[in-house]
Amino acid sequence: MTKHGILTEEEFKTYKPPARAVACLNEFMTAKGCHESEIKVLDWGCGRGRFVLWLREKGFNAFGVDIDAEPVENGLTLFKAKGYKDTPLTLIPTSGRTVYADGFFDFLMSDNVLEHVSNIQVAMDEIGRVTAANGSGYHIFPAQWQIIEGHLFMPFVHWIPQGLFRKAVISLFVKLGIEPKWKELEGRSNNEKVDTYYKYSKDNIFYRRFSFVQQQFEKQGFKVTFQTINNPAVSRNRLLGPFARNRITKPIFNWMLLTFKQVEMVIKKGS
C-alpha cells in the first residue's frame, strides 16, 4: 500500500519496523537505564506513521512529522481507531519549525528521508533544536553516487545534470520498461511519465556527500558515527565481510560504501 491509501489494521499487522533503527533505540534506552515510556521518539518523515504506531504499541512515547498532509491524514485514522486521543502525527510547516518544544525528544530517526530534504540547513536546525541534551538518533539514506537511483530505479540518472540530456535518458529508460511504475501513472503516455519522472528527479531528490551531511549534524552539536560497514548485510556477507574486517581494506571499503551504496549513521548530542 502507498501513502495514498488509508492505513488499516490489516496492513499494520504485516508491518516490519526498520530493524537497525530499533536496535539503535534499544541500545540508547539500555544505556540510559530507562523504560520505553520514558523515551520520547520522533520519526522525521513519518509518512502514514507506521513506525510511530509500532513504537507506541511497544510502549514508547513516539511521534512523527512529515511535510505531506495526505499520508499524515491517512495514518491518523488508525491511531484514532486504536484509541490514541492526542495528535501523534503532525505536519512540518514551510518555516521548518515543528510544534515541539526545545529539547523535547530523546531520540530522533529518519529512514530514507534526508535525500528528499531540499533545504538541509533548515531541517538540521530543527533536528538540533528538538533533540534533548545527551539525546541520540539514527539516520539512513542513499549514498550520493549510488549506481541505481532508488526511487526511479534508473541507473545513473541522478549523476546527470538537470536538463535535456537527463530527460532524454529518462525517456530511454521508460521506452525500455525501466521505471518505477507508479500507480498514479497507470494508463498515461510515455511522454507524461517522462515529464513526471524528470520533475521528480529535480524537485524531490537531493543527493549529498556523506561528509557534508556529517558536517551539518556536527554544527548542531552532534557526534556522528557511521555504521554502514557494521550492518550485518555487509559484515556477515561471505564476500564483503572480509573486506569490512581487514584493517588494510576497511577504510577504503567503508568510503566506497558511503559513497556508492548507503549512509547509515548514529548521532549523539552533547550535554
Tab-separated table of C-alpha atoms in Angstrom:
chain	number	residue	atom	x	y	z
A	1	MET	CA	0.000	0.000	0.000
A	2	THR	CA	1.223	3.520	-0.816
A	3	LYS	CA	0.855	6.800	1.034
A	4	HIS	CA	-2.354	7.407	-0.957
A	5	GLY	CA	-4.222	4.668	0.931
A	6	ILE	CA	-5.593	4.780	4.462
A	7	LEU	CA	-3.506	2.768	6.925
A	8	THR	CA	-5.564	-0.214	8.055
A	9	GLU	CA	-5.222	-2.687	10.889
A	10	GLU	CA	-4.751	-5.489	8.359
A	11	GLU	CA	-1.842	-3.695	6.725
A	12	PHE	CA	-0.304	-2.685	10.033
A	13	LYS	CA	-0.281	-6.302	11.222
A	14	THR	CA	2.138	-7.129	8.393
A	15	TYR	CA	4.410	-4.123	9.015
A	16	LYS	CA	8.049	-4.821	9.828
A	17	PRO	CA	9.888	-1.935	11.536
A	18	PRO	CA	13.411	-0.898	10.485
A	19	ALA	CA	15.497	-3.368	12.453
A	20	ARG	CA	18.633	-1.240	12.664
A	21	ALA	CA	16.718	1.775	13.970
A	22	VAL	CA	15.019	-0.392	16.589
A	23	ALA	CA	18.358	-1.869	17.669
A	24	CYS	CA	19.881	1.594	17.983
A	25	LEU	CA	16.899	2.823	20.005
A	26	ASN	CA	17.085	-0.177	22.328
A	27	GLU	CA	20.807	0.386	22.862
A	28	PHE	CA	20.112	4.017	23.725
A	29	MET	CA	17.348	3.036	26.167
A	30	THR	CA	19.562	0.449	27.849
A	31	ALA	CA	22.429	2.923	28.211
A	32	LYS	CA	20.044	5.427	29.775
A	33	GLY	CA	18.579	2.830	32.116
A	34	CYS	CA	15.066	3.913	31.142
A	35	HIS	CA	11.791	2.213	30.315
A	36	GLU	CA	10.070	2.636	26.947
A	37	SER	CA	7.504	5.085	28.322
A	38	GLU	CA	10.300	7.393	29.458
A	39	ILE	CA	11.766	7.772	25.958
A	40	LYS	CA	10.330	10.373	23.590
A	41	VAL	CA	10.969	9.364	19.966
A	42	LEU	CA	10.463	11.376	16.770
A	43	ASP	CA	10.225	9.824	13.310
A	44	TRP	CA	11.288	12.595	10.912
A	45	GLY	CA	9.480	11.973	7.619
A	46	CYS	CA	6.987	9.569	9.146
A	47	GLY	CA	4.612	9.168	6.194
A	48	ARG	CA	1.495	7.416	7.477
A	49	GLY	CA	3.167	6.781	10.827
A	50	ARG	CA	3.510	3.012	10.743
A	51	PHE	CA	6.760	3.091	12.724
A	52	VAL	CA	5.298	5.615	15.162
A	53	LEU	CA	2.320	3.340	15.775
A	54	TRP	CA	4.585	0.298	16.139
A	55	LEU	CA	6.639	2.163	18.748
A	56	ARG	CA	3.530	3.258	20.622
A	57	GLU	CA	2.256	-0.297	20.710
A	58	LYS	CA	5.608	-1.224	22.292
A	59	GLY	CA	5.191	1.464	24.956
A	60	PHE	CA	7.388	4.256	23.583
A	61	ASN	CA	6.244	7.875	23.684
A	62	ALA	CA	6.527	8.242	19.915
A	63	PHE	CA	5.576	10.960	17.443
A	64	GLY	CA	6.071	11.663	13.746
A	65	VAL	CA	6.356	14.656	11.432
A	66	ASP	CA	6.110	14.953	7.661
A	67	ILE	CA	5.780	17.668	5.008
A	68	ASP	CA	2.964	15.872	3.165
A	69	ALA	CA	-0.554	16.170	4.598
A	70	GLU	CA	-2.021	13.218	2.673
A	71	PRO	CA	-0.096	10.361	4.328
A	72	VAL	CA	-0.397	12.018	7.734
A	73	GLU	CA	-4.188	12.120	7.448
A	74	ASN	CA	-4.264	8.576	6.080
A	75	GLY	CA	-2.300	7.364	9.089
A	76	LEU	CA	-4.166	9.226	11.826
A	77	THR	CA	-7.330	7.253	11.088
A	78	LEU	CA	-5.858	4.083	12.592
A	79	PHE	CA	-4.355	5.917	15.570
A	80	LYS	CA	-7.829	7.233	16.417
A	81	ALA	CA	-9.386	3.801	15.926
A	82	LYS	CA	-6.876	2.389	18.408
A	83	GLY	CA	-7.846	4.976	20.996
A	84	TYR	CA	-4.945	7.421	20.835
A	85	LYS	CA	-6.541	10.751	21.705
A	86	ASP	CA	-3.525	13.009	21.150
A	87	THR	CA	-2.076	14.018	17.762
A	88	PRO	CA	0.889	11.690	17.204
A	89	LEU	CA	1.498	12.817	13.600
A	90	THR	CA	1.879	16.464	12.617
A	91	LEU	CA	2.979	18.476	9.608
A	92	ILE	CA	6.290	20.254	9.204
A	93	PRO	CA	5.289	23.817	8.213
A	94	THR	CA	7.042	25.772	5.477
A	95	SER	CA	9.032	27.583	8.167
A	96	GLY	CA	10.533	24.230	9.183
A	97	ARG	CA	9.702	24.734	12.870
A	98	THR	CA	7.611	21.922	14.339
A	99	VAL	CA	5.127	22.206	17.209
A	100	TYR	CA	7.504	20.657	19.742
A	101	ALA	CA	9.427	22.450	22.468
A	102	ASP	CA	13.202	22.793	22.564
A	103	GLY	CA	14.876	19.545	23.615
A	104	PHE	CA	11.596	17.629	23.627
A	105	PHE	CA	12.893	14.373	22.117
A	106	ASP	CA	15.410	11.884	23.449
A	107	PHE	CA	15.781	10.011	20.167
A	108	LEU	CA	15.160	11.124	16.589
A	109	MET	CA	15.331	8.951	13.495
A	110	SER	CA	14.794	9.140	9.755
A	111	ASP	CA	14.610	6.295	7.257
A	112	ASN	CA	15.426	7.216	3.641
A	113	VAL	CA	14.179	10.758	4.152
A	114	LEU	CA	17.162	13.126	4.136
A	115	GLU	CA	17.636	12.697	0.378
A	116	HIS	CA	14.203	14.305	-0.062
A	117	VAL	CA	15.012	17.399	2.014
A	118	SER	CA	15.591	20.411	-0.230
A	119	ASN	CA	16.834	22.784	2.485
A	120	ILE	CA	19.056	20.624	4.642
A	121	GLN	CA	20.117	23.527	6.857
A	122	VAL	CA	16.550	24.270	7.976
A	123	ALA	CA	15.972	20.591	8.755
A	124	MET	CA	19.219	20.308	10.707
A	125	ASP	CA	18.433	23.416	12.719
A	126	GLU	CA	15.113	21.902	13.751
A	127	ILE	CA	16.549	18.462	14.489
A	128	GLY	CA	19.160	20.123	16.663
A	129	ARG	CA	16.539	22.258	18.408
A	130	VAL	CA	14.114	19.478	19.373
A	131	THR	CA	16.749	16.898	20.401
A	132	ALA	CA	17.479	16.900	24.122
A	133	ALA	CA	20.956	17.254	25.580
A	134	ASN	CA	22.597	13.813	25.607
A	135	GLY	CA	19.951	12.685	23.121
A	136	SER	CA	20.669	10.420	20.188
A	137	GLY	CA	19.406	9.485	16.750
A	138	TYR	CA	19.633	7.141	13.796
A	139	HIS	CA	19.565	8.153	10.134
A	140	ILE	CA	19.847	6.120	6.958
A	141	PHE	CA	19.779	7.438	3.394
A	142	PRO	CA	21.138	6.540	-0.060
A	143	ALA	CA	24.728	7.396	-0.922
A	144	GLN	CA	25.341	10.302	-3.290
A	145	TRP	CA	26.680	8.184	-6.150
A	146	GLN	CA	24.620	5.015	-5.857
A	147	ILE	CA	24.505	3.308	-9.236
A	148	ILE	CA	20.746	2.750	-9.430
A	149	GLU	CA	18.605	5.725	-8.400
A	150	GLY	CA	16.444	4.143	-5.726
A	151	HIS	CA	13.161	5.915	-6.432
A	152	LEU	CA	13.061	5.807	-10.227
A	153	PHE	CA	15.007	2.513	-10.492
A	154	MET	CA	17.059	4.015	-13.331
A	155	PRO	CA	20.867	3.750	-13.489
A	156	PHE	CA	22.907	6.948	-13.274
A	157	VAL	CA	20.054	9.444	-13.914
A	158	HIS	CA	20.888	11.415	-10.757
A	159	TRP	CA	24.518	11.682	-11.890
A	160	ILE	CA	23.442	13.640	-14.975
A	161	PRO	CA	22.996	17.433	-14.625
A	162	GLN	CA	19.421	18.661	-14.833
A	163	GLY	CA	18.360	19.469	-18.375
A	164	LEU	CA	17.522	17.938	-21.726
A	165	PHE	CA	20.123	15.184	-21.556
A	166	ARG	CA	18.815	13.851	-18.221
A	167	LYS	CA	15.281	13.974	-19.577
A	168	ALA	CA	16.379	12.110	-22.720
A	169	VAL	CA	17.991	9.381	-20.615
A	170	ILE	CA	14.817	9.039	-18.532
A	171	SER	CA	12.834	8.777	-21.777
A	172	LEU	CA	15.119	5.989	-22.983
A	173	PHE	CA	14.642	4.008	-19.781
A	174	VAL	CA	10.862	4.415	-19.944
A	175	LYS	CA	10.889	3.053	-23.502
A	176	LEU	CA	12.943	0.104	-22.254
A	177	GLY	CA	10.418	-0.533	-19.491
A	178	ILE	CA	12.814	0.540	-16.736
A	179	GLU	CA	10.677	2.692	-14.444
A	180	PRO	CA	9.018	2.574	-11.007
A	181	LYS	CA	5.518	2.077	-12.470
A	182	TRP	CA	3.777	4.381	-10.014
A	183	LYS	CA	0.088	3.634	-9.616
A	184	GLU	CA	-0.889	7.238	-10.349
A	185	LEU	CA	0.749	6.959	-13.786
A	186	GLU	CA	-1.091	3.827	-14.896
A	187	GLY	CA	-2.518	4.319	-18.376
A	188	ARG	CA	-0.540	7.514	-19.004
A	189	SER	CA	1.515	8.099	-22.142
A	190	ASN	CA	5.288	7.714	-22.133
A	191	ASN	CA	5.679	11.488	-22.519
A	192	GLU	CA	3.570	12.099	-19.413
A	193	LYS	CA	5.608	9.548	-17.486
A	194	VAL	CA	8.888	11.108	-18.599
A	195	ASP	CA	7.708	14.586	-17.579
A	196	THR	CA	6.637	13.300	-14.156
A	197	TYR	CA	9.826	11.323	-13.518
A	198	TYR	CA	12.027	14.189	-14.652
A	199	LYS	CA	10.197	16.680	-12.437
A	200	TYR	CA	10.524	14.268	-9.531
A	201	SER	CA	14.263	13.962	-10.145
A	202	LYS	CA	14.582	17.759	-9.981
A	203	ASP	CA	12.220	18.630	-7.163
A	204	ASN	CA	12.137	15.633	-4.830
A	205	ILE	CA	15.596	14.102	-4.567
A	206	PHE	CA	18.741	15.871	-3.377
A	207	TYR	CA	21.794	13.667	-3.025
A	208	ARG	CA	24.649	14.930	-0.866
A	209	ARG	CA	28.092	13.718	0.045
A	210	PHE	CA	28.114	11.806	3.343
A	211	SER	CA	30.782	14.100	4.787
A	212	PHE	CA	28.619	17.154	4.059
A	213	VAL	CA	25.687	15.683	5.999
A	214	GLN	CA	28.100	14.788	8.784
A	215	GLN	CA	29.267	18.402	8.965
A	216	GLN	CA	25.680	19.668	9.188
A	217	PHE	CA	24.980	17.422	12.174
A	218	GLU	CA	28.243	18.405	13.832
A	219	LYS	CA	27.293	22.077	13.557
A	220	GLN	CA	24.283	21.231	15.730
A	221	GLY	CA	26.487	19.705	18.418
A	222	PHE	CA	26.129	16.058	17.397
A	223	LYS	CA	28.884	13.475	17.271
A	224	VAL	CA	28.456	11.308	14.167
A	225	THR	CA	29.409	7.643	13.881
A	226	PHE	CA	28.981	5.907	10.530
A	227	GLN	CA	27.513	2.418	10.814
A	228	THR	CA	27.110	1.206	7.229
A	229	ILE	CA	30.143	-1.055	7.417
A	230	ASN	CA	28.783	-2.646	10.611
A	231	ASN	CA	25.443	-3.533	9.046
A	232	PRO	CA	25.044	-7.338	9.194
A	233	ALA	CA	24.207	-7.310	5.483
A	234	VAL	CA	27.821	-6.205	4.997
A	235	SER	CA	29.758	-7.573	7.962
A	236	ARG	CA	28.246	-11.077	7.766
A	237	ASN	CA	28.321	-11.321	3.999
A	238	ARG	CA	30.613	-14.099	2.793
A	239	LEU	CA	32.195	-11.908	0.103
A	240	LEU	CA	32.044	-8.445	1.689
A	241	GLY	CA	32.692	-9.353	5.319
A	242	PRO	CA	36.455	-9.947	4.962
A	243	PHE	CA	36.917	-6.502	3.356
A	244	ALA	CA	34.893	-4.909	6.165
A	245	ARG	CA	37.014	-6.551	8.868
A	246	ASN	CA	40.516	-6.326	7.415
A	247	ARG	CA	42.349	-3.312	8.858
A	248	ILE	CA	44.011	-2.590	5.498
A	249	THR	CA	40.933	-2.781	3.284
A	250	LYS	CA	38.398	-1.484	5.831
A	251	PRO	CA	38.985	2.299	5.356
A	252	ILE	CA	38.688	2.277	1.561
A	253	PHE	CA	35.811	-0.225	1.658
A	254	ASN	CA	33.991	1.976	4.165
A	255	TRP	CA	34.463	5.002	1.885
A	256	MET	CA	33.127	3.046	-1.082
A	257	LEU	CA	30.005	2.014	0.826
A	258	LEU	CA	29.335	5.579	1.996
A	259	THR	CA	29.944	6.968	-1.483
A	260	PHE	CA	28.252	4.423	-3.731
A	261	LYS	CA	25.835	2.410	-1.590
A	262	GLN	CA	24.241	3.712	1.592
A	263	VAL	CA	24.862	6.038	4.521
A	264	GLU	CA	23.898	4.785	7.949
A	265	MET	CA	24.761	6.941	10.938
A	266	VAL	CA	24.212	7.208	14.664
A	267	ILE	CA	24.293	10.700	16.117
A	268	LYS	CA	24.757	11.691	19.752
A	269	LYS	CA	24.239	15.158	21.149
A	270	GLY	CA	26.486	16.592	23.812
A	271	SER	CA	25.333	17.966	27.121
